[in-house]
Amino acid sequence: LTLYEGASAPAVTRVGGTLTLWEGASAPAVTSVGGDLTLQGGASAPAVTAVGGDLYLLEGASAPAVTSVGGDLTLQGGASAPAVTRVDGDLYLLEGASAPAVATVGGDLALWEGASAPAVTRVGGNLHLAEGTSLPAGLVSVGGTIKQLLTT
């Protein structure tokens, strides 16, 4: 299901596949997405608690109720996912994004340009740190390599 520029799907409660919402579109009653969820700009899906696939939050979008992501989580441009505690895939935090509650990342963790994931204790894959970022304070386990990435 894809909605553009202010469109709404007020009665839809579950999406088995992919849900994409652009620039002010909303799906206020959706509580779960079986596939990927993409929110951009002022798009809103405030009731979603679980995403089976990847979650992309772009340009200030927020998914305030999501607690778990079955795939990758990408936050860009001030986007936030304040309730996510577990990401089964990779976690990409770009341009000052924050995932304050994520404790476990099943795949890689990449922190760019002032991004933070202060609650992360375990990373199953590699840890990529851009210049000027630091290890999460409570980190106890990295399954792969820790890489410092230099930016120019």
mmCIF file with all atom_site columns, N, CA and C in Angstrom, residues 89-129:
data_model
loop_
_atom_site.group_PDB
_atom_site.id
_atom_site.type_symbol
_atom_site.label_atom_id
_atom_site.label_alt_id
_atom_site.label_comp_id
_atom_site.label_asym_id
_atom_site.label_entity_id
_atom_site.label_seq_id
_atom_site.pdbx_PDB_ins_code
_atom_site.Cartn_x
_atom_site.Cartn_y
_atom_site.Cartn_z
_atom_site.occupancy
_atom_site.B_iso_or_equiv
_atom_site.pdbx_formal_charge
_atom_site.auth_seq_id
_atom_site.auth_comp_id
_atom_site.auth_asym_id
_atom_site.auth_atom_id
_atom_site.pdbx_PDB_model_num
ATOM 1   N N  . GLY A 1 89  ? 17.966 -7.033 11.962 1.00 0.00 ? 89  GLY A N  1
ATOM 2   C CA . GLY A 1 89  ? 18.924 -6.822 10.878 1.00 0.00 ? 89  GLY A CA 1
ATOM 3   C C  . GLY A 1 89  ? 19.940 -5.766 11.243 1.00 0.00 ? 89  GLY A C  1
ATOM 4   N N  . ASP A 1 90  ? 20.269 -4.911 10.264 1.00 0.00 ? 90  ASP A N  1
ATOM 5   C CA . ASP A 1 90  ? 21.244 -3.838 10.457 1.00 0.00 ? 90  ASP A CA 1
ATOM 6   C C  . ASP A 1 90  ? 20.548 -2.577 10.956 1.00 0.00 ? 90  ASP A C  1
ATOM 7   N N  . LEU A 1 91  ? 21.298 -1.744 11.669 1.00 0.00 ? 91  LEU A N  1
ATOM 8   C CA . LEU A 1 91  ? 20.812 -0.449 12.132 1.00 0.00 ? 91  LEU A CA 1
ATOM 9   C C  . LEU A 1 91  ? 21.704 0.625  11.540 1.00 0.00 ? 91  LEU A C  1
ATOM 10  N N  . TYR A 1 92  ? 21.103 1.511  10.715 1.00 0.00 ? 92  TYR A N  1
ATOM 11  C CA . TYR A 1 92  ? 21.814 2.617  10.077 1.00 0.00 ? 92  TYR A CA 1
ATOM 12  C C  . TYR A 1 92  ? 21.269 3.918  10.629 1.00 0.00 ? 92  TYR A C  1
ATOM 13  N N  . LEU A 1 93  ? 22.113 4.685  11.312 1.00 0.00 ? 93  LEU A N  1
ATOM 14  C CA . LEU A 1 93  ? 21.716 5.974  11.872 1.00 0.00 ? 93  LEU A CA 1
ATOM 15  C C  . LEU A 1 93  ? 22.512 7.064  11.174 1.00 0.00 ? 93  LEU A C  1
ATOM 16  N N  . LEU A 1 94  ? 21.806 7.911  10.423 1.00 0.00 ? 94  LEU A N  1
ATOM 17  C CA . LEU A 1 94  ? 22.440 8.928  9.590  1.00 0.00 ? 94  LEU A CA 1
ATOM 18  C C  . LEU A 1 94  ? 22.055 10.325 10.051 1.00 0.00 ? 94  LEU A C  1
ATOM 19  N N  . GLU A 1 95  ? 22.928 11.299 9.819  1.00 0.00 ? 95  GLU A N  1
ATOM 20  C CA . GLU A 1 95  ? 22.616 12.724 9.979  1.00 0.00 ? 95  GLU A CA 1
ATOM 21  C C  . GLU A 1 95  ? 21.958 13.080 11.309 1.00 0.00 ? 95  GLU A C  1
ATOM 22  N N  . GLY A 1 96  ? 22.560 12.696 12.397 1.00 0.00 ? 96  GLY A N  1
ATOM 23  C CA . GLY A 1 96  ? 22.063 13.091 13.705 1.00 0.00 ? 96  GLY A CA 1
ATOM 24  C C  . GLY A 1 96  ? 20.874 12.299 14.211 1.00 0.00 ? 96  GLY A C  1
ATOM 25  N N  . ALA A 1 97  ? 20.525 11.209 13.557 1.00 0.00 ? 97  ALA A N  1
ATOM 26  C CA . ALA A 1 97  ? 19.403 10.373 14.001 1.00 0.00 ? 97  ALA A CA 1
ATOM 27  C C  . ALA A 1 97  ? 19.748 9.667  15.309 1.00 0.00 ? 97  ALA A C  1
ATOM 28  N N  . SER A 1 98  ? 18.717 9.302  16.039 1.00 0.00 ? 98  SER A N  1
ATOM 29  C CA . SER A 1 98  ? 18.925 8.623  17.316 1.00 0.00 ? 98  SER A CA 1
ATOM 30  C C  . SER A 1 98  ? 17.934 7.483  17.485 1.00 0.00 ? 98  SER A C  1
ATOM 31  N N  . ALA A 1 99  ? 18.423 6.401  18.030 1.00 0.00 ? 99  ALA A N  1
ATOM 32  C CA . ALA A 1 99  ? 17.587 5.257  18.396 1.00 0.00 ? 99  ALA A CA 1
ATOM 33  C C  . ALA A 1 99  ? 17.863 4.995  19.876 1.00 0.00 ? 99  ALA A C  1
ATOM 34  N N  . PRO A 1 100 ? 17.231 5.775  20.755 1.00 0.00 ? 100 PRO A N  1
ATOM 35  C CA . PRO A 1 100 ? 17.628 5.789  22.168 1.00 0.00 ? 100 PRO A CA 1
ATOM 36  C C  . PRO A 1 100 ? 17.350 4.522  22.953 1.00 0.00 ? 100 PRO A C  1
ATOM 37  N N  . ALA A 1 101 ? 16.434 3.664  22.502 1.00 0.00 ? 101 ALA A N  1
ATOM 38  C CA . ALA A 1 101 ? 16.067 2.488  23.290 1.00 0.00 ? 101 ALA A CA 1
ATOM 39  C C  . ALA A 1 101 ? 16.610 1.175  22.731 1.00 0.00 ? 101 ALA A C  1
ATOM 40  N N  . VAL A 1 102 ? 17.197 1.176  21.532 1.00 0.00 ? 102 VAL A N  1
ATOM 41  C CA . VAL A 1 102 ? 17.685 -0.069 20.922 1.00 0.00 ? 102 VAL A CA 1
ATOM 42  C C  . VAL A 1 102 ? 18.810 -0.644 21.772 1.00 0.00 ? 102 VAL A C  1
ATOM 43  N N  . ALA A 1 103 ? 18.621 -1.879 22.236 1.00 0.00 ? 103 ALA A N  1
ATOM 44  C CA . ALA A 1 103 ? 19.625 -2.561 23.043 1.00 0.00 ? 103 ALA A CA 1
ATOM 45  C C  . ALA A 1 103 ? 20.362 -3.626 22.238 1.00 0.00 ? 103 ALA A C  1
ATOM 46  N N  . THR A 1 104 ? 19.666 -4.274 21.284 1.00 0.00 ? 104 THR A N  1
ATOM 47  C CA . THR A 1 104 ? 20.249 -5.383 20.537 1.00 0.00 ? 104 THR A CA 1
ATOM 48  C C  . THR A 1 104 ? 20.094 -5.166 19.040 1.00 0.00 ? 104 THR A C  1
ATOM 49  N N  . VAL A 1 105 ? 21.207 -5.291 18.315 1.00 0.00 ? 105 VAL A N  1
ATOM 50  C CA . VAL A 1 105 ? 21.221 -5.212 16.857 1.00 0.00 ? 105 VAL A CA 1
ATOM 51  C C  . VAL A 1 105 ? 21.735 -6.555 16.352 1.00 0.00 ? 105 VAL A C  1
ATOM 52  N N  . GLY A 1 106 ? 20.907 -7.267 15.559 1.00 0.00 ? 106 GLY A N  1
ATOM 53  C CA . GLY A 1 106 ? 21.301 -8.582 15.073 1.00 0.00 ? 106 GLY A CA 1
ATOM 54  C C  . GLY A 1 106 ? 22.385 -8.553 14.023 1.00 0.00 ? 106 GLY A C  1
ATOM 55  N N  . GLY A 1 107 ? 22.420 -7.483 13.224 1.00 0.00 ? 107 GLY A N  1
ATOM 56  C CA . GLY A 1 107 ? 23.408 -7.352 12.154 1.00 0.00 ? 107 GLY A CA 1
ATOM 57  C C  . GLY A 1 107 ? 24.416 -6.265 12.476 1.00 0.00 ? 107 GLY A C  1
ATOM 58  N N  . ASP A 1 108 ? 24.726 -5.435 11.459 1.00 0.00 ? 108 ASP A N  1
ATOM 59  C CA . ASP A 1 108 ? 25.688 -4.350 11.613 1.00 0.00 ? 108 ASP A CA 1
ATOM 60  C C  . ASP A 1 108 ? 25.035 -3.123 12.247 1.00 0.00 ? 108 ASP A C  1
ATOM 61  N N  . LEU A 1 109 ? 25.853 -2.308 12.895 1.00 0.00 ? 109 LEU A N  1
ATOM 62  C CA . LEU A 1 109 ? 25.446 -1.004 13.400 1.00 0.00 ? 109 LEU A CA 1
ATOM 63  C C  . LEU A 1 109 ? 26.344 0.037  12.761 1.00 0.00 ? 109 LEU A C  1
ATOM 64  N N  . ALA A 1 110 ? 25.742 1.041  12.087 1.00 0.00 ? 110 ALA A N  1
ATOM 65  C CA . ALA A 1 110 ? 26.503 2.130  11.477 1.00 0.00 ? 110 ALA A CA 1
ATOM 66  C C  . ALA A 1 110 ? 26.020 3.454  12.046 1.00 0.00 ? 110 ALA A C  1
ATOM 67  N N  . LEU A 1 111 ? 26.938 4.213  12.622 1.00 0.00 ? 111 LEU A N  1
ATOM 68  C CA . LEU A 1 111 ? 26.638 5.520  13.204 1.00 0.00 ? 111 LEU A CA 1
ATOM 69  C C  . LEU A 1 111 ? 27.342 6.594  12.386 1.00 0.00 ? 111 LEU A C  1
ATOM 70  N N  . TRP A 1 112 ? 26.560 7.543  11.842 1.00 0.00 ? 112 TRP A N  1
ATOM 71  C CA . TRP A 1 112 ? 27.092 8.606  10.993 1.00 0.00 ? 112 TRP A CA 1
ATOM 72  C C  . TRP A 1 112 ? 26.729 9.978  11.539 1.00 0.00 ? 112 TRP A C  1
ATOM 73  N N  . GLU A 1 113 ? 27.596 10.941 11.334 1.00 0.00 ? 113 GLU A N  1
ATOM 74  C CA . GLU A 1 113 ? 27.319 12.373 11.495 1.00 0.00 ? 113 GLU A CA 1
ATOM 75  C C  . GLU A 1 113 ? 26.510 12.735 12.731 1.00 0.00 ? 113 GLU A C  1
ATOM 76  N N  . GLY A 1 114 ? 27.033 12.434 13.894 1.00 0.00 ? 114 GLY A N  1
ATOM 77  C CA . GLY A 1 114 ? 26.372 12.831 15.131 1.00 0.00 ? 114 GLY A CA 1
ATOM 78  C C  . GLY A 1 114 ? 25.226 11.928 15.556 1.00 0.00 ? 114 GLY A C  1
ATOM 79  N N  . ALA A 1 115 ? 25.083 10.777 14.933 1.00 0.00 ? 115 ALA A N  1
ATOM 80  C CA . ALA A 1 115 ? 24.028 9.832  15.304 1.00 0.00 ? 115 ALA A CA 1
ATOM 81  C C  . ALA A 1 115 ? 24.367 9.145  16.625 1.00 0.00 ? 115 ALA A C  1
ATOM 82  N N  . SER A 1 116 ? 23.329 8.635  17.306 1.00 0.00 ? 116 SER A N  1
ATOM 83  C CA . SER A 1 116 ? 23.599 7.955  18.570 1.00 0.00 ? 116 SER A CA 1
ATOM 84  C C  . SER A 1 116 ? 22.637 6.791  18.810 1.00 0.00 ? 116 SER A C  1
ATOM 85  N N  . ALA A 1 117 ? 23.156 5.808  19.489 1.00 0.00 ? 117 ALA A N  1
ATOM 86  C CA . ALA A 1 117 ? 22.389 4.639  19.918 1.00 0.00 ? 117 ALA A CA 1
ATOM 87  C C  . ALA A 1 117 ? 22.893 4.290  21.314 1.00 0.00 ? 117 ALA A C  1
ATOM 88  N N  . PRO A 1 118 ? 22.563 5.116  22.305 1.00 0.00 ? 118 PRO A N  1
ATOM 89  C CA . PRO A 1 118 ? 23.189 5.010  23.621 1.00 0.00 ? 118 PRO A CA 1
ATOM 90  C C  . PRO A 1 118 ? 22.885 3.742  24.402 1.00 0.00 ? 118 PRO A C  1
ATOM 91  N N  . ALA A 1 119 ? 21.795 3.049  24.090 1.00 0.00 ? 119 ALA A N  1
ATOM 92  C CA . ALA A 1 119 ? 21.408 1.866  24.869 1.00 0.00 ? 119 ALA A CA 1
ATOM 93  C C  . ALA A 1 119 ? 21.940 0.554  24.297 1.00 0.00 ? 119 ALA A C  1
ATOM 94  N N  . VAL A 1 120 ? 22.601 0.588  23.136 1.00 0.00 ? 120 VAL A N  1
ATOM 95  C CA . VAL A 1 120 ? 23.074 -0.648 22.497 1.00 0.00 ? 120 VAL A CA 1
ATOM 96  C C  . VAL A 1 120 ? 24.099 -1.343 23.386 1.00 0.00 ? 120 VAL A C  1
ATOM 97  N N  . THR A 1 121 ? 23.829 -2.632 23.655 1.00 0.00 ? 121 THR A N  1
ATOM 98  C CA . THR A 1 121 ? 24.770 -3.453 24.411 1.00 0.00 ? 121 THR A CA 1
ATOM 99  C C  . THR A 1 121 ? 25.368 -4.567 23.551 1.00 0.00 ? 121 THR A C  1
ATOM 100 N N  . ARG A 1 122 ? 24.643 -4.985 22.502 1.00 0.00 ? 122 ARG A N  1
ATOM 101 C CA . ARG A 1 122 ? 25.107 -6.089 21.665 1.00 0.00 ? 122 ARG A CA 1
ATOM 102 C C  . ARG A 1 122 ? 24.877 -5.795 20.185 1.00 0.00 ? 122 ARG A C  1
ATOM 103 N N  . VAL A 1 123 ? 25.930 -6.068 19.370 1.00 0.00 ? 123 VAL A N  1
ATOM 104 C CA . VAL A 1 123 ? 25.863 -5.950 17.922 1.00 0.00 ? 123 VAL A CA 1
ATOM 105 C C  . VAL A 1 123 ? 26.304 -7.293 17.368 1.00 0.00 ? 123 VAL A C  1
ATOM 106 N N  . GLY A 1 124 ? 25.445 -7.933 16.561 1.00 0.00 ? 124 GLY A N  1
ATOM 107 C CA . GLY A 1 124 ? 25.768 -9.251 16.024 1.00 0.00 ? 124 GLY A CA 1
ATOM 108 C C  . GLY A 1 124 ? 26.785 -9.220 14.904 1.00 0.00 ? 124 GLY A C  1
ATOM 109 N N  . GLY A 1 125 ? 26.852 -8.113 14.170 1.00 0.00 ? 125 GLY A N  1
ATOM 110 C CA . GLY A 1 125 ? 27.770 -7.993 13.042 1.00 0.00 ? 125 GLY A CA 1
ATOM 111 C C  . GLY A 1 125 ? 28.871 -6.994 13.317 1.00 0.00 ? 125 GLY A C  1
ATOM 112 N N  . ASN A 1 126 ? 29.170 -6.179 12.306 1.00 0.00 ? 126 ASN A N  1
ATOM 113 C CA . ASN A 1 126 ? 30.221 -5.172 12.401 1.00 0.00 ? 126 ASN A CA 1
ATOM 114 C C  . ASN A 1 126 ? 29.673 -3.876 12.993 1.00 0.00 ? 126 ASN A C  1
ATOM 115 N N  . LEU A 1 127 ? 30.566 -3.085 13.569 1.00 0.00 ? 127 LEU A N  1
ATOM 116 C CA . LEU A 1 127 ? 30.238 -1.767 14.085 1.00 0.00 ? 127 LEU A CA 1
ATOM 117 C C  . LEU A 1 127 ? 31.020 -0.751 13.260 1.00 0.00 ? 127 LEU A C  1
ATOM 118 N N  . HIS A 1 128 ? 30.292 0.159  12.586 1.00 0.00 ? 128 HIS A N  1
ATOM 119 C CA . HIS A 1 128 ? 30.889 1.196  11.743 1.00 0.00 ? 128 HIS A CA 1
ATOM 120 C C  . HIS A 1 128 ? 30.679 2.540  12.429 1.00 0.00 ? 128 HIS A C  1
ATOM 121 N N  . LEU A 1 129 ? 31.770 3.236  12.723 1.00 0.00 ? 129 LEU A N  1
ATOM 122 C CA . LEU A 1 129 ? 31.698 4.525  13.405 1.00 0.00 ? 129 LEU A CA 1
ATOM 123 C C  . LEU A 1 129 ? 32.281 5.604  12.501 1.00 0.00 ? 129 LEU A C  1
#
